[in-house]
mmCIF file of C-alpha atoms in Angstrom:
data_model
loop_
_atom_site.group_PDB
_atom_site.id
_atom_site.type_symbol
_atom_site.label_atom_id
_atom_site.label_comp_id
_atom_site.label_asym_id
_atom_site.label_seq_id
_atom_site.Cartn_x
_atom_site.Cartn_y
_atom_site.Cartn_z
ATOM 1 C CA MET A 20 -60.825 25.239 -65.936
ATOM 2 C CA MET A 21 -64.008 25.447 -68.010
ATOM 3 C CA LEU A 22 -65.195 22.395 -69.953
ATOM 4 C CA PRO A 23 -67.703 23.061 -72.799
ATOM 5 C CA ILE A 24 -70.734 20.860 -73.008
ATOM 6 C CA PHE A 25 -72.764 21.010 -76.227
ATOM 7 C CA SER A 26 -76.538 20.728 -76.079
ATOM 8 C CA VAL A 27 -79.358 21.584 -78.462
ATOM 9 C CA GLY A 28 -79.350 25.326 -79.216
ATOM 10 C CA ARG A 29 -76.633 26.397 -76.644
ATOM 11 C CA GLU A 30 -73.332 25.585 -75.084
ATOM 12 C CA VAL A 31 -72.914 25.163 -71.313
ATOM 13 C CA THR A 32 -69.595 25.319 -69.490
ATOM 14 C CA ILE A 33 -68.777 23.570 -66.236
ATOM 15 C CA GLU A 34 -66.163 24.992 -63.928
ATOM 16 C CA THR A 35 -63.722 22.503 -62.337
ATOM 17 C CA THR A 36 -60.992 22.973 -59.773
ATOM 18 C CA GLU A 37 -57.528 21.481 -59.909
ATOM 19 C CA SER A 38 -56.075 19.236 -57.259
ATOM 20 C CA PRO A 39 -53.931 20.904 -54.612
ATOM 21 C CA LEU A 40 -50.983 18.790 -55.705
ATOM 22 C CA SER A 41 -50.457 20.709 -58.963
ATOM 23 C CA HIS A 42 -48.306 23.811 -58.718
ATOM 24 C CA GLY A 43 -50.389 26.361 -60.674
ATOM 25 C CA SER A 44 -52.574 29.418 -60.313
ATOM 26 C CA CYS A 45 -56.038 30.081 -61.690
ATOM 27 C CA THR A 46 -56.468 33.297 -63.697
ATOM 28 C CA PRO A 47 -60.087 34.290 -64.471
ATOM 29 C CA THR A 48 -60.764 35.123 -68.194
ATOM 30 C CA SER A 49 -63.945 35.816 -70.140
ATOM 31 C CA THR A 50 -65.255 33.717 -73.031
ATOM 32 C CA PRO A 51 -67.274 34.943 -76.007
ATOM 33 C CA PHE A 52 -70.102 32.667 -75.098
ATOM 34 C CA ASN A 53 -70.984 33.588 -71.523
ATOM 35 C CA ASN A 54 -68.620 36.533 -70.772
ATOM 36 C CA GLY A 55 -67.737 34.673 -67.551
ATOM 37 C CA PRO A 56 -64.410 33.990 -65.988
ATOM 38 C CA GLU A 57 -62.326 31.074 -67.279
ATOM 39 C CA CYS A 58 -59.553 29.484 -65.243
ATOM 40 C CA THR A 59 -56.294 29.080 -67.084
ATOM 41 C CA SER A 60 -53.364 27.412 -65.313
ATOM 42 C CA THR A 61 -49.871 28.896 -65.396
ATOM 43 C CA PRO A 62 -46.936 26.896 -63.983
ATOM 44 C CA VAL A 63 -45.406 28.214 -60.772
ATOM 45 C CA PRO A 64 -41.795 27.262 -59.918
ATOM 46 C CA PRO A 65 -41.400 25.187 -56.761
ATOM 47 C CA LEU A 66 -40.205 26.976 -53.653
ATOM 48 C CA GLU A 67 -36.774 26.342 -52.230
ATOM 49 C CA ASN A 68 -38.191 25.479 -48.824
ATOM 50 C CA ASP A 69 -40.487 22.931 -50.402
ATOM 51 C CA SER A 70 -37.570 21.248 -52.168
ATOM 52 C CA GLN A 71 -35.516 21.254 -49.025
ATOM 53 C CA SER A 72 -38.407 19.859 -46.959
ATOM 54 C CA THR A 73 -39.079 17.135 -49.497
ATOM 55 C CA ASP A 74 -35.372 16.295 -49.690
ATOM 56 C CA GLY A 75 -35.156 16.215 -45.892
ATOM 57 C CA ALA A 76 -38.244 14.056 -45.673
ATOM 58 C CA SER A 77 -36.858 11.693 -48.294
ATOM 59 C CA GLN A 78 -33.545 11.497 -46.493
ATOM 60 C CA GLY A 79 -35.315 10.898 -43.159
ATOM 61 C CA ASN A 80 -37.377 8.133 -44.714
ATOM 62 C CA ASP A 81 -34.251 6.643 -46.264
ATOM 63 C CA SER A 82 -32.441 6.751 -42.911
ATOM 64 C CA HIS A 83 -35.405 5.147 -41.145
ATOM 65 C CA SER A 84 -35.614 2.500 -43.820
ATOM 66 C CA THR A 85 -31.878 1.760 -43.644
ATOM 67 C CA ASP A 86 -32.014 1.634 -39.829
ATOM 68 C CA ALA A 87 -34.855 -0.807 -40.006
ATOM 69 C CA LEU A 88 -33.106 -2.973 -42.602
ATOM 70 C CA VAL A 89 -29.683 -3.142 -40.935
ATOM 71 C CA PRO A 90 -29.785 -5.597 -37.973
ATOM 72 C CA GLU A 91 -27.832 -4.978 -34.778
ATOM 73 C CA THR A 92 -24.580 -6.897 -34.805
ATOM 74 C CA THR A 93 -23.575 -8.568 -31.565
ATOM 75 C CA PRO A 94 -20.151 -10.095 -30.945
ATOM 76 C CA LYS A 95 -20.233 -13.845 -31.329
ATOM 77 C CA LYS A 96 -18.963 -15.902 -28.459
ATOM 78 C CA GLY A 97 -16.369 -18.513 -29.158
ATOM 79 C CA ARG A 98 -16.969 -22.174 -28.582
ATOM 80 C CA LYS A 99 -14.202 -22.528 -26.007
ATOM 81 C CA ARG A 100 -14.228 -20.509 -22.853
ATOM 82 C CA LYS A 101 -11.068 -18.822 -21.651
ATOM 83 C CA LYS A 102 -10.071 -19.668 -18.130
ATOM 84 C CA ASN A 103 -10.631 -16.944 -15.586
ATOM 85 C CA GLU A 104 -8.572 -17.819 -12.560
ATOM 86 C CA GLY A 105 -9.960 -14.878 -10.645
ATOM 87 C CA LYS A 106 -13.384 -16.601 -10.451
ATOM 88 C CA TRP A 107 -12.131 -19.964 -9.240
ATOM 89 C CA LYS A 108 -13.506 -20.874 -5.802
ATOM 90 C CA LYS A 109 -10.114 -21.317 -4.155
ATOM 91 C CA ASN A 110 -8.834 -18.004 -5.590
ATOM 92 C CA VAL A 111 -12.009 -16.163 -4.522
ATOM 93 C CA ARG A 112 -11.661 -17.666 -1.031
ATOM 94 C CA LYS A 113 -7.989 -16.639 -0.880
ATOM 95 C CA ALA A 114 -8.729 -13.102 -2.067
ATOM 96 C CA ASN A 115 -11.496 -12.639 0.501
ATOM 97 C CA ARG A 116 -9.255 -13.953 3.234
ATOM 98 C CA ASN A 117 -6.429 -11.536 2.323
ATOM 99 C CA LEU A 118 -8.884 -8.647 2.188
ATOM 100 C CA GLY A 119 -10.338 -9.444 5.584
ATOM 101 C CA LYS A 120 -13.761 -10.374 4.203
ATOM 102 C CA SER A 121 -15.943 -13.313 5.108
ATOM 103 C CA TYR A 122 -15.045 -16.598 3.421
ATOM 104 C CA LYS A 123 -15.597 -20.356 3.616
ATOM 105 C CA GLN A 124 -12.863 -22.586 4.929
ATOM 106 C CA SER A 125 -11.465 -25.348 2.743
ATOM 107 C CA SER A 126 -10.064 -27.727 5.360
ATOM 108 C CA LYS A 127 -11.577 -31.186 5.606
ATOM 109 C CA LYS A 128 -12.382 -30.941 9.299
ATOM 110 C CA GLN A 129 -14.030 -27.515 9.059
ATOM 111 C CA LYS A 130 -15.265 -27.559 5.480
ATOM 112 C CA ASP A 131 -17.838 -24.958 4.526
ATOM 113 C CA LYS A 132 -17.409 -23.218 7.853
ATOM 114 C CA ILE A 133 -17.866 -19.483 7.349
ATOM 115 C CA ARG A 134 -15.216 -17.288 8.879
ATOM 116 C CA PRO A 135 -16.524 -13.879 9.983
ATOM 117 C CA GLU A 136 -15.299 -10.619 8.524
ATOM 118 C CA ARG A 137 -12.416 -8.792 10.173
ATOM 119 C CA GLN A 138 -13.524 -5.937 12.405
ATOM 120 C CA LEU A 139 -11.870 -3.297 14.502
ATOM 121 C CA LYS A 140 -11.637 -4.517 18.093
ATOM 122 C CA SER A 141 -11.722 -2.534 21.269
ATOM 123 C CA ALA A 142 -8.504 -0.898 22.337
ATOM 124 C CA CYS A 143 -6.424 -1.546 25.436
ATOM 125 C CA GLY A 144 -7.623 -0.265 28.805
ATOM 126 C CA LYS A 145 -6.766 2.879 30.759
ATOM 127 C CA LYS A 146 -4.091 1.065 32.725
ATOM 128 C CA CYS A 147 -1.837 0.777 29.673
ATOM 129 C CA ARG A 148 1.612 2.241 30.351
ATOM 130 C CA TYR A 149 1.839 3.747 26.830
ATOM 131 C CA LYS A 150 -1.623 5.370 26.974
ATOM 132 C CA CYS A 151 -2.364 4.141 23.451
ATOM 133 C CA SER A 152 -6.044 5.082 23.420
ATOM 134 C CA GLU A 153 -5.229 8.685 24.273
ATOM 135 C CA ILE A 154 -2.533 9.023 21.609
ATOM 136 C CA ILE A 155 -4.380 7.346 18.709
ATOM 137 C CA THR A 156 -8.050 8.080 18.248
ATOM 138 C CA ASP A 157 -10.725 5.646 16.991
ATOM 139 C CA GLU A 158 -10.847 7.308 13.573
ATOM 140 C CA GLU A 159 -7.086 6.910 13.183
ATOM 141 C CA ARG A 160 -7.325 3.300 14.266
ATOM 142 C CA LYS A 161 -10.038 2.698 11.652
ATOM 143 C CA ALA A 162 -7.801 4.234 8.966
ATOM 144 C CA LEU A 163 -4.899 1.994 10.040
ATOM 145 C CA PHE A 164 -7.198 -1.029 9.966
ATOM 146 C CA GLN A 165 -8.367 -0.298 6.418
ATOM 147 C CA GLU A 166 -4.838 0.512 5.265
ATOM 148 C CA TYR A 167 -3.605 -2.892 6.400
ATOM 149 C CA TRP A 168 -6.423 -5.020 4.974
ATOM 150 C CA ASN A 169 -6.751 -3.112 1.718
ATOM 151 C CA LEU A 170 -3.274 -4.347 0.740
ATOM 152 C CA GLY A 171 -4.885 -7.699 -0.118
ATOM 153 C CA ASP A 172 -1.650 -9.612 -0.366
ATOM 154 C CA VAL A 173 0.179 -11.667 2.262
ATOM 155 C CA GLU A 174 3.645 -10.470 1.206
ATOM 156 C CA ARG A 175 2.692 -6.803 1.421
ATOM 157 C CA GLN A 176 0.926 -7.309 4.731
ATOM 158 C CA ARG A 177 4.025 -8.960 6.201
ATOM 159 C CA ASP A 178 6.144 -6.067 4.946
ATOM 160 C CA TYR A 179 3.707 -3.705 6.666
ATOM 161 C CA LEU A 180 4.135 -5.580 9.943
ATOM 162 C CA ALA A 181 7.897 -5.673 9.557
ATOM 163 C CA HIS A 182 8.068 -1.887 9.246
ATOM 164 C CA CYS A 183 5.882 -1.514 12.378
ATOM 165 C CA MET A 184 8.155 -3.763 14.443
ATOM 166 C CA SER A 185 11.637 -3.106 15.815
ATOM 167 C CA ASP A 186 13.991 -4.814 18.272
ATOM 168 C CA VAL A 187 14.640 -3.373 21.671
ATOM 169 C CA THR A 188 17.577 -4.500 23.804
ATOM 170 C CA PRO A 189 16.452 -5.300 27.339
ATOM 171 C CA LYS A 190 17.844 -3.053 30.031
ATOM 172 C CA CYS A 191 18.493 -5.840 32.460
ATOM 173 C CA GLU A 192 20.324 -9.049 31.627
ATOM 174 C CA TYR A 193 20.598 -11.853 34.087
ATOM 175 C CA ARG A 194 24.044 -13.410 34.345
ATOM 176 C CA ARG A 195 25.091 -16.327 36.358
ATOM 177 C CA ILE A 196 28.419 -17.691 37.444
ATOM 178 C CA LYS A 197 29.156 -21.309 36.721
ATOM 179 C CA VAL A 198 31.594 -23.075 38.990
ATOM 180 C CA ASN A 199 33.643 -25.961 37.626
ATOM 181 C CA GLY A 200 35.705 -27.201 40.510
ATOM 182 C CA SER A 201 37.969 -24.352 41.542
ATOM 183 C CA GLU A 202 37.304 -22.280 38.380
ATOM 184 C CA GLU A 203 34.504 -19.849 38.006
ATOM 185 C CA SER A 204 33.115 -18.795 34.633
ATOM 186 C CA GLU A 205 30.495 -16.193 33.881
ATOM 187 C CA VAL A 206 27.651 -17.277 31.629
ATOM 188 C CA ILE A 207 25.937 -14.543 29.658
ATOM 189 C CA SER A 208 22.173 -14.881 29.360
ATOM 190 C CA THR A 209 20.827 -15.847 25.985
ATOM 191 C CA ARG A 210 17.759 -13.732 26.355
ATOM 192 C CA LYS A 211 16.449 -12.490 23.029
ATOM 193 C CA PRO A 212 15.696 -8.810 22.411
ATOM 194 C CA ASN A 213 12.186 -7.504 22.905
ATOM 195 C CA THR A 214 9.954 -6.303 20.112
ATOM 196 C CA ALA A 215 8.563 -2.790 19.997
ATOM 197 C CA TYR A 216 5.340 -2.094 18.079
ATOM 198 C CA SER A 217 4.514 1.273 16.568
ATOM 199 C CA PHE A 218 2.180 3.030 14.154
ATOM 200 C CA MET A 219 2.839 5.982 11.887
ATOM 201 C CA LYS A 220 1.031 9.201 12.919
ATOM 202 C CA GLU A 221 1.682 12.443 11.059
ATOM 203 C CA GLY A 222 5.005 11.148 9.739
ATOM 204 C CA THR A 223 6.363 10.004 13.122
ATOM 205 C CA LYS A 224 6.360 6.588 14.775
ATOM 206 C CA VAL A 225 4.238 6.247 17.874
ATOM 207 C CA ARG A 226 4.955 3.260 20.081
ATOM 208 C CA VAL A 227 2.023 1.193 21.247
ATOM 209 C CA CYS A 228 1.608 -1.975 23.254
ATOM 210 C CA LYS A 229 1.241 -5.393 21.648
ATOM 211 C CA LEU A 230 -2.402 -5.753 22.652
ATOM 212 C CA PHE A 231 -3.317 -2.404 21.070
ATOM 213 C CA PHE A 232 -1.366 -3.416 17.945
ATOM 214 C CA GLU A 233 -3.221 -6.732 17.583
ATOM 215 C CA LYS A 234 -6.653 -5.279 18.344
ATOM 216 C CA THR A 235 -6.252 -2.443 15.876
ATOM 217 C CA LEU A 236 -5.352 -4.762 12.996
ATOM 218 C CA ASP A 237 -7.548 -7.653 14.238
ATOM 219 C CA ILE A 238 -4.747 -10.218 14.003
ATOM 220 C CA ASN A 239 -3.422 -12.903 16.368
ATOM 221 C CA PRO A 240 0.231 -13.466 17.373
ATOM 222 C CA ARG A 241 0.774 -15.987 14.577
ATOM 223 C CA PRO A 242 1.519 -13.542 11.716
ATOM 224 C CA ILE A 243 3.652 -11.487 14.122
ATOM 225 C CA ASN A 244 5.789 -14.536 14.986
ATOM 226 C CA THR A 245 6.074 -15.404 11.298
ATOM 227 C CA VAL A 246 7.433 -11.955 10.539
ATOM 228 C CA LYS A 247 9.881 -12.229 13.435
ATOM 229 C CA ASN A 248 11.329 -15.429 12.061
ATOM 230 C CA LYS A 249 11.577 -14.147 8.484
ATOM 231 C CA ARG A 250 12.719 -10.611 9.254
ATOM 232 C CA ASP A 251 16.245 -9.387 8.701
ATOM 233 C CA LYS A 252 17.568 -8.156 12.032
ATOM 234 C CA VAL A 253 19.722 -5.421 10.467
ATOM 235 C CA ALA A 254 17.558 -3.907 7.702
ATOM 236 C CA GLY A 255 14.205 -4.677 9.337
ATOM 237 C CA VAL A 256 12.669 -6.075 6.169
ATOM 238 C CA LEU A 257 11.612 -9.557 5.120
ATOM 239 C CA GLN A 258 14.356 -11.646 3.561
ATOM 240 C CA GLU A 259 12.508 -14.903 3.035
ATOM 241 C CA LYS A 260 9.451 -14.887 0.822
ATOM 242 C CA ASP A 261 6.305 -16.921 1.211
ATOM 243 C CA LEU A 262 7.190 -20.560 0.452
ATOM 244 C CA ARG A 263 3.750 -22.091 0.812
ATOM 245 C CA GLY A 264 2.914 -24.353 -2.103
ATOM 246 C CA LYS A 265 6.463 -24.178 -3.451
ATOM 247 C CA HIS A 266 7.805 -27.447 -2.089
ATOM 248 C CA GLY A 267 8.605 -28.913 -5.507
ATOM 249 C CA LYS A 268 6.915 -32.251 -4.779
ATOM 250 C CA HIS A 269 4.047 -31.854 -7.204
ATOM 251 C CA LYS A 270 2.944 -34.872 -9.222
ATOM 252 C CA LYS A 271 4.364 -34.733 -12.700
ATOM 253 C CA LEU A 272 3.853 -37.081 -15.603
ATOM 254 C CA ASP A 273 6.929 -38.517 -17.316
ATOM 255 C CA GLN A 274 7.834 -36.782 -20.569
ATOM 256 C CA THR A 275 8.100 -40.118 -22.423
ATOM 257 C CA ILE A 276 4.433 -40.837 -21.641
ATOM 258 C CA ILE A 277 3.402 -37.409 -22.926
ATOM 259 C CA ASP A 278 5.341 -37.893 -26.144
ATOM 260 C CA GLY A 279 3.807 -41.379 -26.561
ATOM 261 C CA ILE A 280 0.279 -39.936 -26.245
ATOM 262 C CA LYS A 281 1.033 -37.251 -28.831
ATOM 263 C CA GLN A 282 2.534 -39.742 -31.284
ATOM 264 C CA HIS A 283 -0.438 -42.074 -30.979
ATOM 265 C CA ILE A 284 -2.962 -39.308 -31.564
ATOM 266 C CA GLU A 285 -1.018 -37.967 -34.533
ATOM 267 C CA SER A 286 -0.962 -41.424 -36.081
ATOM 268 C CA ILE A 287 -4.768 -41.561 -36.228
ATOM 269 C CA PRO A 288 -6.091 -40.690 -39.756
ATOM 270 C CA LYS A 289 -7.981 -37.447 -39.766
ATOM 271 C CA ILE A 290 -10.390 -35.772 -42.198
ATOM 272 C CA GLU A 291 -12.052 -32.397 -42.565
ATOM 273 C CA SER A 292 -15.720 -32.130 -41.797
ATOM 274 C CA HIS A 293 -18.195 -31.340 -44.591
ATOM 275 C CA TYR A 294 -20.127 -28.982 -42.336
ATOM 276 C CA THR A 295 -17.285 -26.614 -41.417
ATOM 277 C CA ARG A 296 -16.582 -23.170 -42.779
ATOM 278 C CA ALA A 297 -14.448 -22.351 -45.792
ATOM 279 C CA LYS A 298 -11.334 -21.867 -43.652
ATOM 280 C CA THR A 299 -10.955 -24.091 -40.639
ATOM 281 C CA SER A 300 -8.095 -25.632 -38.699
ATOM 282 C CA LYS A 301 -10.074 -28.400 -37.055
ATOM 283 C CA LEU A 302 -9.650 -32.028 -38.015
ATOM 284 C CA PHE A 303 -11.909 -34.941 -37.171
ATOM 285 C CA ILE A 304 -11.160 -38.639 -36.684
ATOM 286 C CA ASP A 305 -12.177 -40.826 -39.584
ATOM 287 C CA GLY A 306 -14.641 -43.420 -38.374
ATOM 288 C CA SER A 307 -16.818 -43.752 -35.317
ATOM 289 C CA LYS A 308 -14.236 -44.200 -32.597
ATOM 290 C CA THR A 309 -14.819 -42.871 -29.136
ATOM 291 C CA ILE A 310 -12.226 -41.662 -26.652
ATOM 292 C CA THR A 311 -12.454 -45.026 -24.893
ATOM 293 C CA ASP A 312 -11.665 -46.864 -28.146
ATOM 294 C CA ILE A 313 -8.716 -44.559 -28.834
ATOM 295 C CA HIS A 314 -7.342 -45.123 -25.332
ATOM 296 C CA ARG A 315 -7.791 -48.895 -25.665
ATOM 297 C CA ASP A 316 -5.767 -48.890 -28.877
ATOM 298 C CA TYR A 317 -3.137 -46.704 -27.224
ATOM 299 C CA VAL A 318 -2.769 -49.095 -24.287
ATOM 300 C CA SER A 319 -2.493 -52.176 -26.508
ATOM 301 C CA LYS A 320 0.162 -50.465 -28.607
ATOM 302 C CA CYS A 321 2.230 -49.506 -25.559
ATOM 303 C CA GLU A 322 1.924 -53.044 -24.116
ATOM 304 C CA THR A 323 3.207 -54.611 -27.323
ATOM 305 C CA GLU A 324 6.115 -52.185 -27.467
ATOM 306 C CA GLY A 325 6.844 -52.471 -23.729
ATOM 307 C CA LYS A 326 6.434 -48.767 -23.014
ATOM 308 C CA PRO A 327 4.761 -47.060 -20.049
ATOM 309 C CA TYR A 328 1.312 -45.577 -20.669
ATOM 310 C CA ALA A 329 -1.195 -43.269 -19.025
ATOM 311 C CA ASN A 330 -4.413 -44.586 -17.569
ATOM 312 C CA TYR A 331 -7.884 -43.645 -18.716
ATOM 313 C CA GLN A 332 -8.400 -41.201 -15.830
ATOM 314 C CA CYS A 333 -5.416 -39.120 -16.927
ATOM 315 C CA SER A 334 -6.697 -35.642 -17.752
ATOM 316 C CA LEU A 335 -3.685 -35.015 -20.007
ATOM 317 C CA PHE A 336 -4.995 -37.647 -22.456
ATOM 318 C CA TYR A 337 -8.214 -35.655 -22.952
ATOM 319 C CA PHE A 338 -6.330 -32.367 -23.151
ATOM 320 C CA ILE A 339 -3.958 -33.520 -25.925
ATOM 321 C CA LEU A 340 -6.804 -35.155 -27.801
ATOM 322 C CA LYS A 341 -8.839 -31.923 -27.883
ATOM 323 C CA ILE A 342 -5.927 -29.895 -29.230
#
């Protein structure tokens, strides 16, 4: 636009340019003073693309600002841990043993002794009467080995062995004649039936020798004898389950002692803490008594009443107190 400047005897105009931010156009016009062009601004409507771009930019800025303001929420962990029996040392040891992996022994005599991992052993020799190595290849033996140890459970492994074993009546039986004076009586031999071992190949049972059976599964005669004793002779399946650890002689605290501990803890006056949340179910003992003091009061109360009580090392006392 043209700005007039007045001086002595004449008027001088100065041409200025608008900022690029204003939406307008300059149209040259002539003035009566200098017959030169004059810039007059006319408003130009904003373009749709400009509005969309500005809106998109504003939305993008808003989204970036909101993302920067909102913090990432992470799940809070509780104060008490939940027991995970799968990670206990004895359960990990048991699982590795059932899977045929390496594990540490837990016996007192051989504590921390590492047992090696189960591996496929060499097959029987060429003098075998069943020709096991010619019937079953090494790849098939490896598949049978993995199939057995991938079961990962003693009961299922015993069922597997029971299905691979069958009784065979011996062809020859030795009989003897017992003479009692003038009478003769025939005594039948009490020889037990033999055991035949077999593997499944293409849907049919293939009989193998005992050595080939043990070397393929990398087991000793002990689990085989256990299955023989527990196996049903008619159906060929296990009748008796695993009874280890189920003797019923576990140490158990008397119920009267448990009830006495609960009654004593419930008789202690309790208050709510001033530093807890708005809604809480936790109560705290009024005063500065420790667990030792609480147990001492509990013992003195039981002695005066003539009731049995639990000692300080009893883990149940701590468990009930923390409930």
